Coordinates of C-alpha atoms in Angstrom, one line a residue:
Chain M
X1 CA 18.3 12.4 -2.7
X2 CA 17.0 9.7 -5.2
X3 CA 18.3 9.1 -7.6
X4 CA 16.7 7.8 -11.0
X5 CA 18.8 5.9 -13.0
X6 CA 18.4 4.3 -16.6
X7 CA 14.8 2.8 -14.8
X8 CA 12.5 0.7 -18.0
X9 CA 9.0 -0.7 -16.5
X10 CA 7.2 -3.1 -19.4
X11 CA 4.2 -4.9 -18.2
X12 CA 4.6 -7.6 -21.5
X13 CA 4.7 -5.5 -24.7
X14 CA 3.9 -2.5 -23.2
X15 CA 6.8 0.1 -21.8
X16 CA 5.3 2.0 -19.0
X17 CA 8.2 3.4 -18.0
X18 CA 11.0 4.0 -20.8
X19 CA 14.9 5.0 -20.2
X20 CA 14.2 7.1 -17.3
X21 CA 17.0 9.0 -15.2
X22 CA 16.6 12.1 -12.9
X23 CA 17.8 12.8 -9.7
X24 CA 16.0 14.8 -7.1
X25 CA 18.3 16.1 -5.0
X26 CA 18.1 17.6 -1.1
X27 CA 17.2 21.3 -0.2
X28 CA 14.8 21.4 -3.1
X29 CA 11.3 20.7 -4.2
X30 CA 11.3 18.1 -7.1
X31 CA 8.4 18.2 -9.0
X32 CA 7.6 15.7 -11.8
X33 CA 4.8 16.2 -14.1
X34 CA 2.3 14.7 -16.4
X35 CA 0.1 13.6 -17.7
X36 CA -2.3 10.6 -16.3
X37 CA -1.3 7.5 -17.2
X38 CA 2.5 8.8 -18.1
X39 CA 4.3 6.8 -16.0
X40 CA 4.1 8.9 -12.6
X41 CA 2.8 6.6 -10.1
X42 CA 4.4 3.8 -11.8
X43 CA 8.0 5.3 -11.6
X44 CA 7.2 6.9 -7.7
X45 CA 6.2 2.6 -6.9
X46 CA 9.8 1.3 -8.6
X47 CA 11.6 3.7 -5.6
X48 CA 9.8 2.2 -3.0
X49 CA 9.9 -1.3 -3.8
X50 CA 6.4 -2.0 -4.4
X51 CA 7.0 -3.0 -8.5
X52 CA 9.8 -4.5 -9.8
X53 CA 11.7 -2.4 -12.6
X54 CA 12.7 -4.3 -15.7
X55 CA 15.5 -3.0 -16.0
X56 CA 18.1 0.5 -14.5
X57 CA 17.2 1.1 -10.2
X58 CA 16.4 3.3 -8.4
X59 CA 18.8 4.5 -5.4
X60 CA 17.9 6.5 -2.1
X61 CA 20.5 8.2 -0.7
X62 CA 22.9 5.5 -2.6
X63 CA 21.0 2.3 -2.0
X64 CA 18.0 0.5 -3.2
X65 CA 14.9 1.4 -0.5
X66 CA 14.1 -2.7 0.5
X67 CA 18.1 -1.5 2.0
X68 CA 16.5 1.0 4.2
X69 CA 16.9 -0.7 7.9
X70 CA 13.4 1.3 8.9
X71 CA 12.2 3.2 5.8
X72 CA 9.9 5.0 7.4
X73 CA 12.9 7.2 9.5
X74 CA 14.1 7.4 6.1
X75 CA 11.7 8.1 3.1
X76 CA 8.3 9.0 3.5
X77 CA 6.2 8.1 1.0
X78 CA 2.3 8.9 -0.1
X79 CA 1.4 7.0 -2.8
X80 CA -2.9 7.2 -2.7
X81 CA -4.4 8.4 0.0
X82 CA -7.4 6.4 -0.7
X83 CA -5.2 3.1 0.4
X84 CA -6.2 2.6 3.5
X85 CA -8.3 0.4 5.3
X86 CA -12.4 2.2 5.2
X87 CA -12.5 0.7 9.3
X88 CA -9.8 1.5 10.8
X89 CA -9.8 5.1 12.5
X90 CA -7.5 8.5 11.4
X91 CA -5.7 7.5 14.4
X92 CA -4.7 3.7 14.5
X93 CA -3.5 4.2 11.2
X94 CA -0.9 6.7 12.4
X95 CA -0.1 4.9 15.5
X96 CA 0.7 1.6 12.9
X97 CA 2.7 3.6 11.7
X98 CA 4.9 5.4 15.3
X99 CA 5.0 1.2 16.2
X100 CA 5.7 -0.1 13.3
X101 CA 9.1 2.3 13.0
X102 CA 9.9 2.4 17.0
X103 CA 8.7 6.0 17.4
X104 CA 7.6 7.5 21.0
X105 CA 3.4 7.2 20.8
X106 CA 3.4 10.9 21.4
X107 CA 3.9 11.5 18.1
X108 CA 1.0 10.1 16.5
X109 CA -0.4 14.1 18.4
X110 CA 2.1 15.7 17.2
X111 CA 1.3 14.4 13.3
X112 CA -2.6 15.1 14.2
X113 CA -1.6 18.3 14.9
X114 CA 0.7 18.8 12.5
X115 CA -1.7 18.3 9.2
X116 CA -4.4 20.0 11.5
X117 CA -6.6 16.9 11.6
X118 CA -8.9 16.9 15.3
X119 CA -9.6 14.8 18.2
X120 CA -12.8 14.0 16.9
X121 CA -11.9 14.0 12.9
X122 CA -8.7 11.3 14.5
X123 CA -11.3 9.2 15.9
X124 CA -13.9 8.7 13.2
X125 CA -12.7 5.8 10.8
X126 CA -11.5 6.0 7.4
X127 CA -14.5 5.6 5.5
X128 CA -16.0 8.7 6.5
X129 CA -13.0 10.6 5.5
X130 CA -13.8 13.3 2.5
X131 CA -10.9 12.9 0.3
X132 CA -8.9 16.3 1.9
X133 CA -8.6 14.5 5.0
X134 CA -7.2 11.3 3.9
X135 CA -4.4 13.6 2.0
X136 CA -3.9 15.2 5.3
X137 CA -4.0 11.9 7.2
X138 CA -1.5 10.7 4.2
X139 CA 1.1 13.4 4.5
X140 CA 1.0 13.0 8.9
X141 CA 1.6 9.4 7.6
X142 CA 4.5 10.3 5.8
X143 CA 6.1 13.1 7.9
X144 CA 5.9 10.9 11.9
X145 CA 9.0 9.5 11.3
X146 CA 10.5 13.1 10.4
X147 CA 12.6 11.2 7.1
X148 CA 15.3 12.8 4.9
X149 CA 13.7 12.1 1.6
X150 CA 9.5 12.7 1.3
X151 CA 7.8 10.9 -2.2
X152 CA 4.6 12.0 -2.7
X153 CA 1.8 10.7 -5.8
X154 CA -0.3 13.8 -6.2
X155 CA -0.6 15.0 -2.8
X156 CA -2.4 17.9 -3.8
X157 CA -5.7 15.9 -4.9
X158 CA -8.5 16.1 -3.5
X159 CA -7.5 19.8 -0.8
X160 CA -9.0 22.8 -0.9
X161 CA -6.9 26.2 -2.2
X162 CA -6.0 26.8 1.9
X163 CA -5.0 23.2 1.9
X164 CA -3.1 23.7 -0.7
X165 CA -1.0 26.5 -0.1
X166 CA -1.0 25.1 3.6
X167 CA 0.7 21.6 2.0
X168 CA 3.1 24.2 -0.6
X169 CA 4.4 25.7 2.9
X170 CA 5.1 22.5 4.0
X171 CA 6.8 20.7 1.6
X172 CA 8.9 24.6 1.1
X173 CA 9.8 24.6 4.5
X174 CA 10.8 20.6 4.6
X175 CA 13.3 21.4 1.7
X176 CA 14.4 24.2 3.3
X177 CA 15.7 22.2 6.1
X178 CA 17.3 20.2 4.3
X179 CA 14.7 17.6 3.1
X180 CA 14.6 16.1 -0.5
X181 CA 10.7 16.2 -1.9
X182 CA 9.5 14.3 -4.8
X183 CA 5.8 15.1 -5.6
X184 CA 3.7 14.1 -8.6
X185 CA 0.6 16.3 -10.6
X186 CA -0.1 16.2 -13.7
X187 CA -1.3 19.7 -12.5
X188 CA 1.5 22.6 -14.6
X189 CA 0.7 24.8 -12.4
X190 CA 0.6 23.2 -8.8
X191 CA 4.2 22.1 -9.9
X192 CA 4.8 25.3 -10.8
X193 CA 4.1 27.1 -7.8
X194 CA 6.7 24.4 -5.4
X195 CA 8.9 22.5 -7.3
X196 CA 12.2 24.2 -8.1
X197 CA 13.1 21.0 -10.0
X198 CA 10.9 19.7 -12.9
X199 CA 11.5 16.5 -14.6
X200 CA 8.8 16.6 -17.7
X201 CA 7.4 13.0 -18.4
X202 CA 4.5 11.8 -21.4
X203 CA 4.4 8.3 -22.6
X204 CA 7.2 6.9 -19.7
X205 CA 9.5 9.3 -21.3
X206 CA 11.3 11.5 -19.8
X207 CA 10.7 15.0 -22.1
X208 CA 12.2 17.5 -20.2
X209 CA 13.8 18.6 -17.4
X210 CA 16.1 21.4 -15.2
X211 CA 15.1 23.7 -12.8
X212 CA 12.5 26.0 -12.8
X213 CA 14.3 28.8 -14.3
X214 CA 15.7 26.7 -17.0
X215 CA 12.6 25.7 -17.9
X216 CA 11.2 29.2 -17.9
X217 CA 14.2 30.6 -19.9
X218 CA 13.3 27.6 -22.7
X219 CA 10.3 28.9 -22.8
X220 CA 11.1 31.9 -24.1
X221 CA 9.7 35.8 -24.7
X222 CA 6.5 37.4 -24.9
X223 CA 7.1 41.1 -26.3
X224 CA 3.7 43.6 -27.4
X225 CA 4.1 47.0 -29.1
X226 CA 1.5 48.7 -30.4
X227 CA 2.9 48.7 -34.0
X228 CA 3.3 44.5 -33.9
X229 CA 3.8 44.4 -38.1
X230 CA 7.0 46.2 -37.6
X231 CA 7.9 44.9 -34.6
X232 CA 7.6 41.8 -36.6
X233 CA 10.0 42.6 -39.6
X234 CA 12.4 44.1 -37.5
X235 CA 12.7 41.2 -34.9
X236 CA 13.2 38.9 -38.7
X237 CA 15.8 41.1 -40.4
X238 CA 17.8 40.3 -36.5
X239 CA 17.1 36.5 -37.6
X240 CA 14.6 36.1 -34.5
X241 CA 11.2 34.3 -35.5
X242 CA 8.5 34.9 -34.0
X243 CA 4.5 33.8 -33.5
X244 CA 1.8 36.0 -33.3
X245 CA -0.4 35.2 -29.8
X246 CA -4.0 35.7 -30.5
X247 CA -3.9 38.9 -28.7
X248 CA -1.8 40.5 -30.6
X249 CA 2.2 40.3 -28.7
X250 CA 4.9 38.4 -30.6
X251 CA 6.2 34.8 -29.1
X252 CA 10.0 33.9 -29.7
X253 CA 12.1 31.6 -28.3
X254 CA 15.0 34.2 -28.2
X255 CA 15.8 35.8 -24.9
X256 CA 14.6 39.3 -23.6
X257 CA 17.9 41.3 -23.3
X258 CA 18.2 39.8 -26.9
X259 CA 14.7 41.1 -28.3
X260 CA 15.3 44.2 -26.2
X261 CA 18.4 45.4 -27.8
X262 CA 16.7 45.2 -31.2
X263 CA 13.9 47.0 -30.0
X264 CA 15.9 50.0 -29.1
X265 CA 18.4 49.9 -32.5
X266 CA 15.5 49.5 -34.7
X267 CA 13.5 52.6 -32.3
X268 CA 10.7 50.6 -31.7
X269 CA 8.4 51.2 -28.6
X270 CA 7.7 48.3 -26.4
X271 CA 4.2 48.1 -24.3
X272 CA 5.7 44.7 -22.9
X273 CA 8.5 42.8 -22.4
X274 CA 9.0 39.2 -20.5
X275 CA 9.6 36.3 -19.8
X276 CA 7.2 34.1 -21.7
X277 CA 7.3 32.1 -18.1
X278 CA 3.6 30.1 -17.2
X279 CA 2.1 30.3 -20.4
X280 CA 4.7 29.4 -22.4
X281 CA 5.9 26.6 -19.9
X282 CA 2.0 24.9 -20.0
X283 CA 2.2 25.6 -24.3
X284 CA 5.3 23.0 -24.0
X285 CA 4.1 20.7 -21.7
X286 CA 1.0 20.2 -23.8
X287 CA 3.1 19.9 -26.9
X288 CA 5.6 17.8 -25.0
X289 CA 2.8 15.6 -24.3
X290 CA 0.5 15.5 -26.8
X291 CA 1.6 12.5 -28.1
X292 CA -0.1 11.6 -24.6
X293 CA -3.2 13.6 -24.5
X294 CA -6.4 11.8 -24.8
X295 CA -7.3 15.1 -26.3
X296 CA -4.7 14.9 -28.8
X297 CA -2.6 18.5 -29.2
X298 CA -3.0 21.4 -27.3
X299 CA -6.2 22.7 -26.1
Chain Y
X1 CA 1.9 35.9 -11.3
X2 CA 5.5 37.0 -12.6
X3 CA 5.9 37.9 -9.7
X4 CA 6.1 34.3 -7.8
X5 CA 8.4 32.6 -10.9
X6 CA 11.0 35.3 -10.5
X7 CA 11.3 34.8 -6.6
X8 CA 15.1 33.1 -5.9
X9 CA 14.5 29.8 -5.0
X10 CA 14.7 29.8 -1.4
X11 CA 15.6 26.1 -1.4
X12 CA 19.4 26.7 -3.5
X13 CA 21.7 26.0 -0.3
X14 CA 20.8 23.1 1.5
X15 CA 22.1 22.6 5.4
X16 CA 22.7 19.1 5.1
X17 CA 20.9 17.1 7.7
X18 CA 22.7 15.0 10.1
X19 CA 21.9 11.0 9.7
X20 CA 20.5 9.3 12.8
X21 CA 21.8 5.9 13.1
X22 CA 18.4 3.6 12.3
X23 CA 18.3 0.4 13.9
X24 CA 16.3 -2.5 12.0
X25 CA 12.5 -3.4 13.0
X26 CA 12.7 -6.5 14.9
X27 CA 10.7 -9.7 13.8
X28 CA 9.2 -9.0 17.4
X29 CA 7.6 -5.5 16.3
X30 CA 5.9 -7.0 12.8
X31 CA 4.2 -9.8 14.6
X32 CA 2.8 -7.6 17.5
X33 CA 1.7 -5.1 14.7
X34 CA 0.0 -8.3 12.7
X35 CA -2.0 -9.2 15.7
X36 CA -2.8 -5.2 15.8
X37 CA -4.3 -5.2 13.0
X38 CA -7.0 -8.4 13.1
X39 CA -8.6 -6.7 16.5
X40 CA -8.6 -3.0 14.9
X41 CA -11.5 -2.6 12.5
X42 CA -14.6 -3.1 13.7
X43 CA -15.0 -6.3 11.1
X44 CA -11.8 -7.7 12.5
X45 CA -13.0 -7.4 16.1
X46 CA -16.2 -9.0 15.7
X47 CA -14.8 -12.2 13.4
X48 CA -12.4 -12.0 16.8
X49 CA -15.1 -12.5 19.2
X50 CA -17.3 -14.7 17.1
X51 CA -14.7 -17.2 18.2
X52 CA -15.7 -16.5 22.2
X53 CA -19.2 -16.2 20.9
X54 CA -19.9 -19.7 19.0
X55 CA -18.1 -21.5 21.5
X56 CA -20.7 -20.7 24.3
X57 CA -23.8 -20.4 21.9
X58 CA -22.6 -24.2 20.3
X59 CA -21.9 -25.1 24.0
X60 CA -25.3 -23.6 25.0
X61 CA -26.9 -25.1 22.1
X62 CA -25.6 -28.6 23.1
X63 CA -26.8 -28.1 26.5
X64 CA -30.4 -27.7 25.8
X65 CA -30.4 -30.2 22.6
X66 CA -28.3 -32.7 23.7
X67 CA -29.5 -36.4 24.9
X68 CA -28.9 -35.8 28.4
X69 CA -27.4 -39.5 29.0
X70 CA -24.8 -38.8 26.5
X71 CA -23.3 -35.9 27.8
X72 CA -19.6 -35.5 27.7
X73 CA -16.5 -33.3 27.0
X74 CA -16.2 -35.3 23.3
X75 CA -19.9 -34.4 22.0
X76 CA -18.8 -30.3 23.9
X77 CA -15.2 -30.4 22.2
X78 CA -17.6 -32.1 19.0
X79 CA -20.2 -29.5 18.8
X80 CA -17.7 -26.4 19.5
X81 CA -15.5 -27.5 17.1
X82 CA -17.9 -27.0 13.6
X83 CA -17.9 -23.1 14.1
X84 CA -14.0 -23.2 14.4
X85 CA -13.9 -24.8 11.6
X86 CA -15.2 -22.3 9.8
X87 CA -14.0 -18.8 11.9
X88 CA -10.0 -19.4 12.1
X89 CA -10.0 -20.0 8.6
X90 CA -11.6 -16.9 7.5
X91 CA -8.9 -14.8 10.5
X92 CA -6.4 -16.8 8.4
X93 CA -7.8 -15.4 4.7
X94 CA -7.9 -11.6 6.1
X95 CA -5.0 -11.8 7.4
X96 CA -3.5 -11.7 3.9
X97 CA -5.8 -10.6 1.4
X98 CA -6.4 -7.6 3.6
X99 CA -3.5 -5.8 3.3
X100 CA -4.7 -6.4 -1.5
X101 CA -8.8 -6.1 -1.0
X102 CA -7.6 -2.7 1.1
X103 CA -5.1 -1.8 -0.5
X104 CA -3.5 -1.1 2.6
X105 CA -0.4 -3.7 1.1
X106 CA 1.2 0.0 -0.2
X107 CA 1.6 1.7 3.2
X108 CA 2.4 -1.9 5.1
X109 CA 4.9 -3.4 2.3
X110 CA 6.9 0.4 2.0
X111 CA 7.2 0.7 6.3
X112 CA 8.4 -3.3 5.7
X113 CA 10.2 -3.7 2.3
X114 CA 10.8 -6.9 2.6
X115 CA 7.6 -9.1 2.0
X116 CA 8.5 -12.7 3.6
X117 CA 9.2 -10.6 6.8
X118 CA 5.6 -9.2 6.8
X119 CA 4.0 -12.7 5.5
X120 CA 5.9 -14.2 8.3
X121 CA 4.4 -12.5 10.6
X122 CA 1.0 -12.7 9.9
X123 CA 1.5 -16.6 9.7
X124 CA 2.7 -16.2 13.4
X125 CA 0.6 -14.0 14.6
X126 CA -2.7 -16.5 12.4
X127 CA -1.2 -19.2 15.1
X128 CA -1.0 -17.4 18.5
X129 CA -4.7 -16.2 17.1
X130 CA -5.9 -20.3 16.6
X131 CA -4.0 -21.6 19.0
X132 CA -5.8 -18.8 22.0
X133 CA -8.9 -19.6 19.8
X134 CA -8.8 -23.4 20.5
X135 CA -7.9 -23.0 24.7
X136 CA -10.5 -20.5 24.6
X137 CA -13.0 -23.4 23.0
X138 CA -11.1 -26.4 25.1
X139 CA -12.1 -24.4 28.2
X140 CA -16.0 -23.3 27.4
X141 CA -16.3 -26.5 26.4
X142 CA -15.0 -28.0 29.5
X143 CA -17.4 -25.4 31.6
X144 CA -20.4 -26.6 29.7
X145 CA -19.4 -30.5 30.5
X146 CA -18.7 -29.8 34.3
X147 CA -22.7 -27.5 34.2
X148 CA -24.1 -30.2 31.9
X149 CA -23.3 -33.3 33.7
X150 CA -24.5 -31.6 37.4
X151 CA -28.0 -30.1 34.9
X152 CA -28.6 -34.1 34.2
X153 CA -27.0 -35.5 36.9
X154 CA -24.6 -37.1 35.8
X155 CA -20.6 -37.9 36.1
X156 CA -18.8 -35.4 34.4
X157 CA -17.2 -37.5 31.3
X158 CA -13.4 -36.4 30.0
X159 CA -12.9 -38.5 27.2
X160 CA -10.3 -36.7 25.1
X161 CA -7.6 -38.2 25.8
X162 CA -4.3 -35.0 25.9
X163 CA -2.9 -36.5 22.5
X164 CA -6.8 -36.2 20.4
X165 CA -6.6 -32.6 21.8
X166 CA -2.9 -32.3 20.5
X167 CA -3.9 -33.8 17.0
X168 CA -7.9 -31.7 17.3
X169 CA -5.1 -28.4 17.4
X170 CA -3.3 -29.8 14.7
X171 CA -6.5 -30.1 12.7
X172 CA -7.7 -26.7 13.3
X173 CA -3.8 -25.7 12.2
X174 CA -4.0 -26.8 9.0
X175 CA -7.5 -25.2 8.4
X176 CA -6.3 -22.2 9.2
X177 CA -3.1 -22.6 6.9
X178 CA -4.8 -23.7 4.0
X179 CA -6.7 -20.8 4.9
X180 CA -3.4 -18.9 4.4
X181 CA -2.9 -20.3 1.2
X182 CA -6.0 -19.7 -0.6
X183 CA -4.8 -15.7 1.2
X184 CA -1.5 -15.5 -0.4
X185 CA -2.8 -17.7 -3.3
X186 CA -5.8 -15.5 -4.6
X187 CA -5.3 -11.7 -2.9
X188 CA -8.3 -10.8 -2.7
X189 CA -10.6 -11.7 -0.3
X190 CA -13.9 -12.9 -1.6
X191 CA -11.9 -15.0 -4.0
X192 CA -10.1 -16.6 -0.9
X193 CA -13.3 -17.3 1.3
X194 CA -15.2 -18.6 -1.9
X195 CA -12.3 -20.8 -2.5
X196 CA -12.2 -22.0 1.1
X197 CA -16.1 -22.5 1.3
X198 CA -15.3 -24.6 -2.3
X199 CA -12.5 -26.5 -0.6
X200 CA -14.5 -27.3 3.0
X201 CA -17.8 -27.8 1.8
X202 CA -18.4 -28.6 -1.9
X203 CA -15.3 -30.6 -3.0
X204 CA -15.6 -32.8 0.2
X205 CA -19.4 -33.8 -1.6
X206 CA -18.3 -34.6 -4.8
X207 CA -14.9 -36.9 -3.5
X208 CA -17.7 -38.8 -1.2
X209 CA -19.4 -39.3 -4.9
X210 CA -16.4 -40.4 -6.4
X211 CA -15.4 -42.3 -4.3
X212 CA -18.7 -44.0 -4.1
X213 CA -18.3 -45.2 -8.0
X214 CA -14.3 -45.6 -8.1
X215 CA -13.4 -48.1 -6.3
X216 CA -9.9 -47.0 -7.6
X217 CA -10.5 -43.7 -5.5
X218 CA -11.5 -45.4 -2.8
X219 CA -9.1 -47.3 -2.2
X220 CA -6.4 -44.5 -2.3
X221 CA -8.4 -41.3 -0.9
X222 CA -6.3 -40.5 2.1
X223 CA -3.5 -40.3 -0.2
X224 CA -4.8 -38.0 -2.3
X225 CA -7.6 -36.0 -0.3
X226 CA -5.9 -33.9 2.3
X227 CA -9.4 -32.8 3.4
X228 CA -10.5 -36.5 4.5
X229 CA -7.2 -37.7 5.4
X230 CA -6.9 -34.7 7.8
X231 CA -10.7 -35.0 9.6
X232 CA -8.6 -38.5 10.9
X233 CA -7.2 -35.7 13.6
X234 CA -10.2 -34.7 14.9
X235 CA -11.0 -38.2 15.9
X236 CA -7.5 -38.8 16.7
X237 CA -5.3 -42.6 17.6
X238 CA -4.2 -42.3 13.9
X239 CA -2.0 -45.3 12.2
X240 CA 1.5 -44.7 10.4
X241 CA -0.3 -45.1 7.4
X242 CA -2.9 -42.9 8.4
X243 CA -0.4 -39.8 9.3
X244 CA 1.9 -40.4 5.9
X245 CA -1.2 -39.8 4.1
X246 CA -1.9 -36.8 5.9
X247 CA 2.1 -35.7 4.7
X248 CA 1.4 -37.0 1.3
X249 CA -1.9 -35.6 0.9
X250 CA -1.0 -31.8 2.6
X251 CA 2.1 -31.3 0.4
X252 CA 0.1 -31.2 -2.5
X253 CA -3.1 -29.6 -1.3
X254 CA -1.3 -27.1 1.0
X255 CA 2.9 -26.6 0.8
X256 CA 2.7 -26.8 -3.0
X257 CA 0.3 -23.9 -3.6
X258 CA 1.4 -22.1 -0.5
X259 CA 5.3 -22.3 -2.3
X260 CA 3.8 -21.1 -4.9
X261 CA 1.3 -18.4 -3.2
X262 CA 4.5 -17.1 -1.9
X263 CA 6.6 -16.9 -4.3
X264 CA 3.6 -14.8 -6.4
X265 CA 3.4 -12.7 -3.1
X266 CA 7.2 -12.1 -3.4
X267 CA 7.3 -10.8 -7.0
X268 CA 4.1 -9.2 -8.1
X269 CA 3.3 -5.8 -7.6
X270 CA 1.6 -3.6 -5.4
X271 CA -0.8 -1.4 -6.4

């Protein structure tokens, strides 16, 4: 379990992380979502003791990271797959991790196999690796100590679709075995397909957090009818405000059951009624982070 | 796309994992790792090899070019000493700065979250390499001396006392410490290497000029110029005053900036 308590990081007058609190629970994949520069990486660096917080603290299973006697056995960390000595081979990088943690030598081969790096690739120097291969190597280094907690910053960057699928299955399996997984991304879809819990950060502040289901509910309802004008007025008289989407469907914050009842009571046929889910979440994400988006409000 | 999101989360009932009894990482292991990291890249490997290569080349040059009747252990040791004073501090600089310049610190300082332990291990590793290198240099020089005097048909002269050998070792170790100090202070390979060359090559010339024109500086140079004071170690036989000068100038040129650099390393953000 990772608990972040009222964490703030300031650089001079600039506040990179502003009073952030959240918990990544064991047995679950927690997605840390936010646009570039929102404070995700800074928060993650504080968790592993690379950056000192201005206020607040980050605890791993109730202890500060620096108090872990052999952190590699308890927390697997991948902050930047490219932060490796370009002149070392992949195998050597894993060997350094294996020896630092005091693990048996065979773990290196096991991990290479686990992340599907061949023996030839493992003997190549990292300067010749693609970003996808570096991510796989980074995952191997994070997993080599069989830790209970995984902290991964943008692990899907540079992976091809099959690689992303592989990563998703791997992290799912990890969490199902009771591990805590925290991964960051600036891509909503990446987080949505894997996370159980989502923490959205923008401008250094948490703007939304909860289980994926909660956030999807909060995203509202999408309803479609052959006669949208009639439906709009029927819903309005029931006190439900709606907005019309570009393709003629109606979106509302009311839950689907309530919308269905109103439609039934007024005898309006519906062609579609569902939680707005991903479309709604994306809209919410863009809205919540609009101030920090370089492109301005929702694209 | 709705089916994916409507699936019940499979991870809602975590199986609590058994916590292992974790032993702290012993210091000896960290030193071993840091030593390994000095050799495990092509550039690192050849930097280490260059110690031996430079010793052999310097010995060869002495055999070829030195006047035959002046061949002694001192001439070999002096020739080998020149490249050593450059290579050894470079080894010390890179042991520290590569963590920042290559960004490996991100991994190193998360696997061992106490930076003081990592830096101490680097220092120990650097000194192990330094002492080993100097031992190799002395051995190659001795071999050159034996071969040289045999070729020249003169008596083999061993004109370096054990005490002088010890002060040479100390001088080289202090040079490495200056490199190490610049490494922790600058934390960038290029910057620290340039810094070392300024210290070892540019500054002495400037201070030499100052000494020529300023009588006061000339008289007190030993107390102020660490490079000048420690160069006496190569010749050995230091007086009490000379030892004190090494200590006093070393405090300002080495100990103080090293302390500042270490403080910065412990507190700075690793990115």
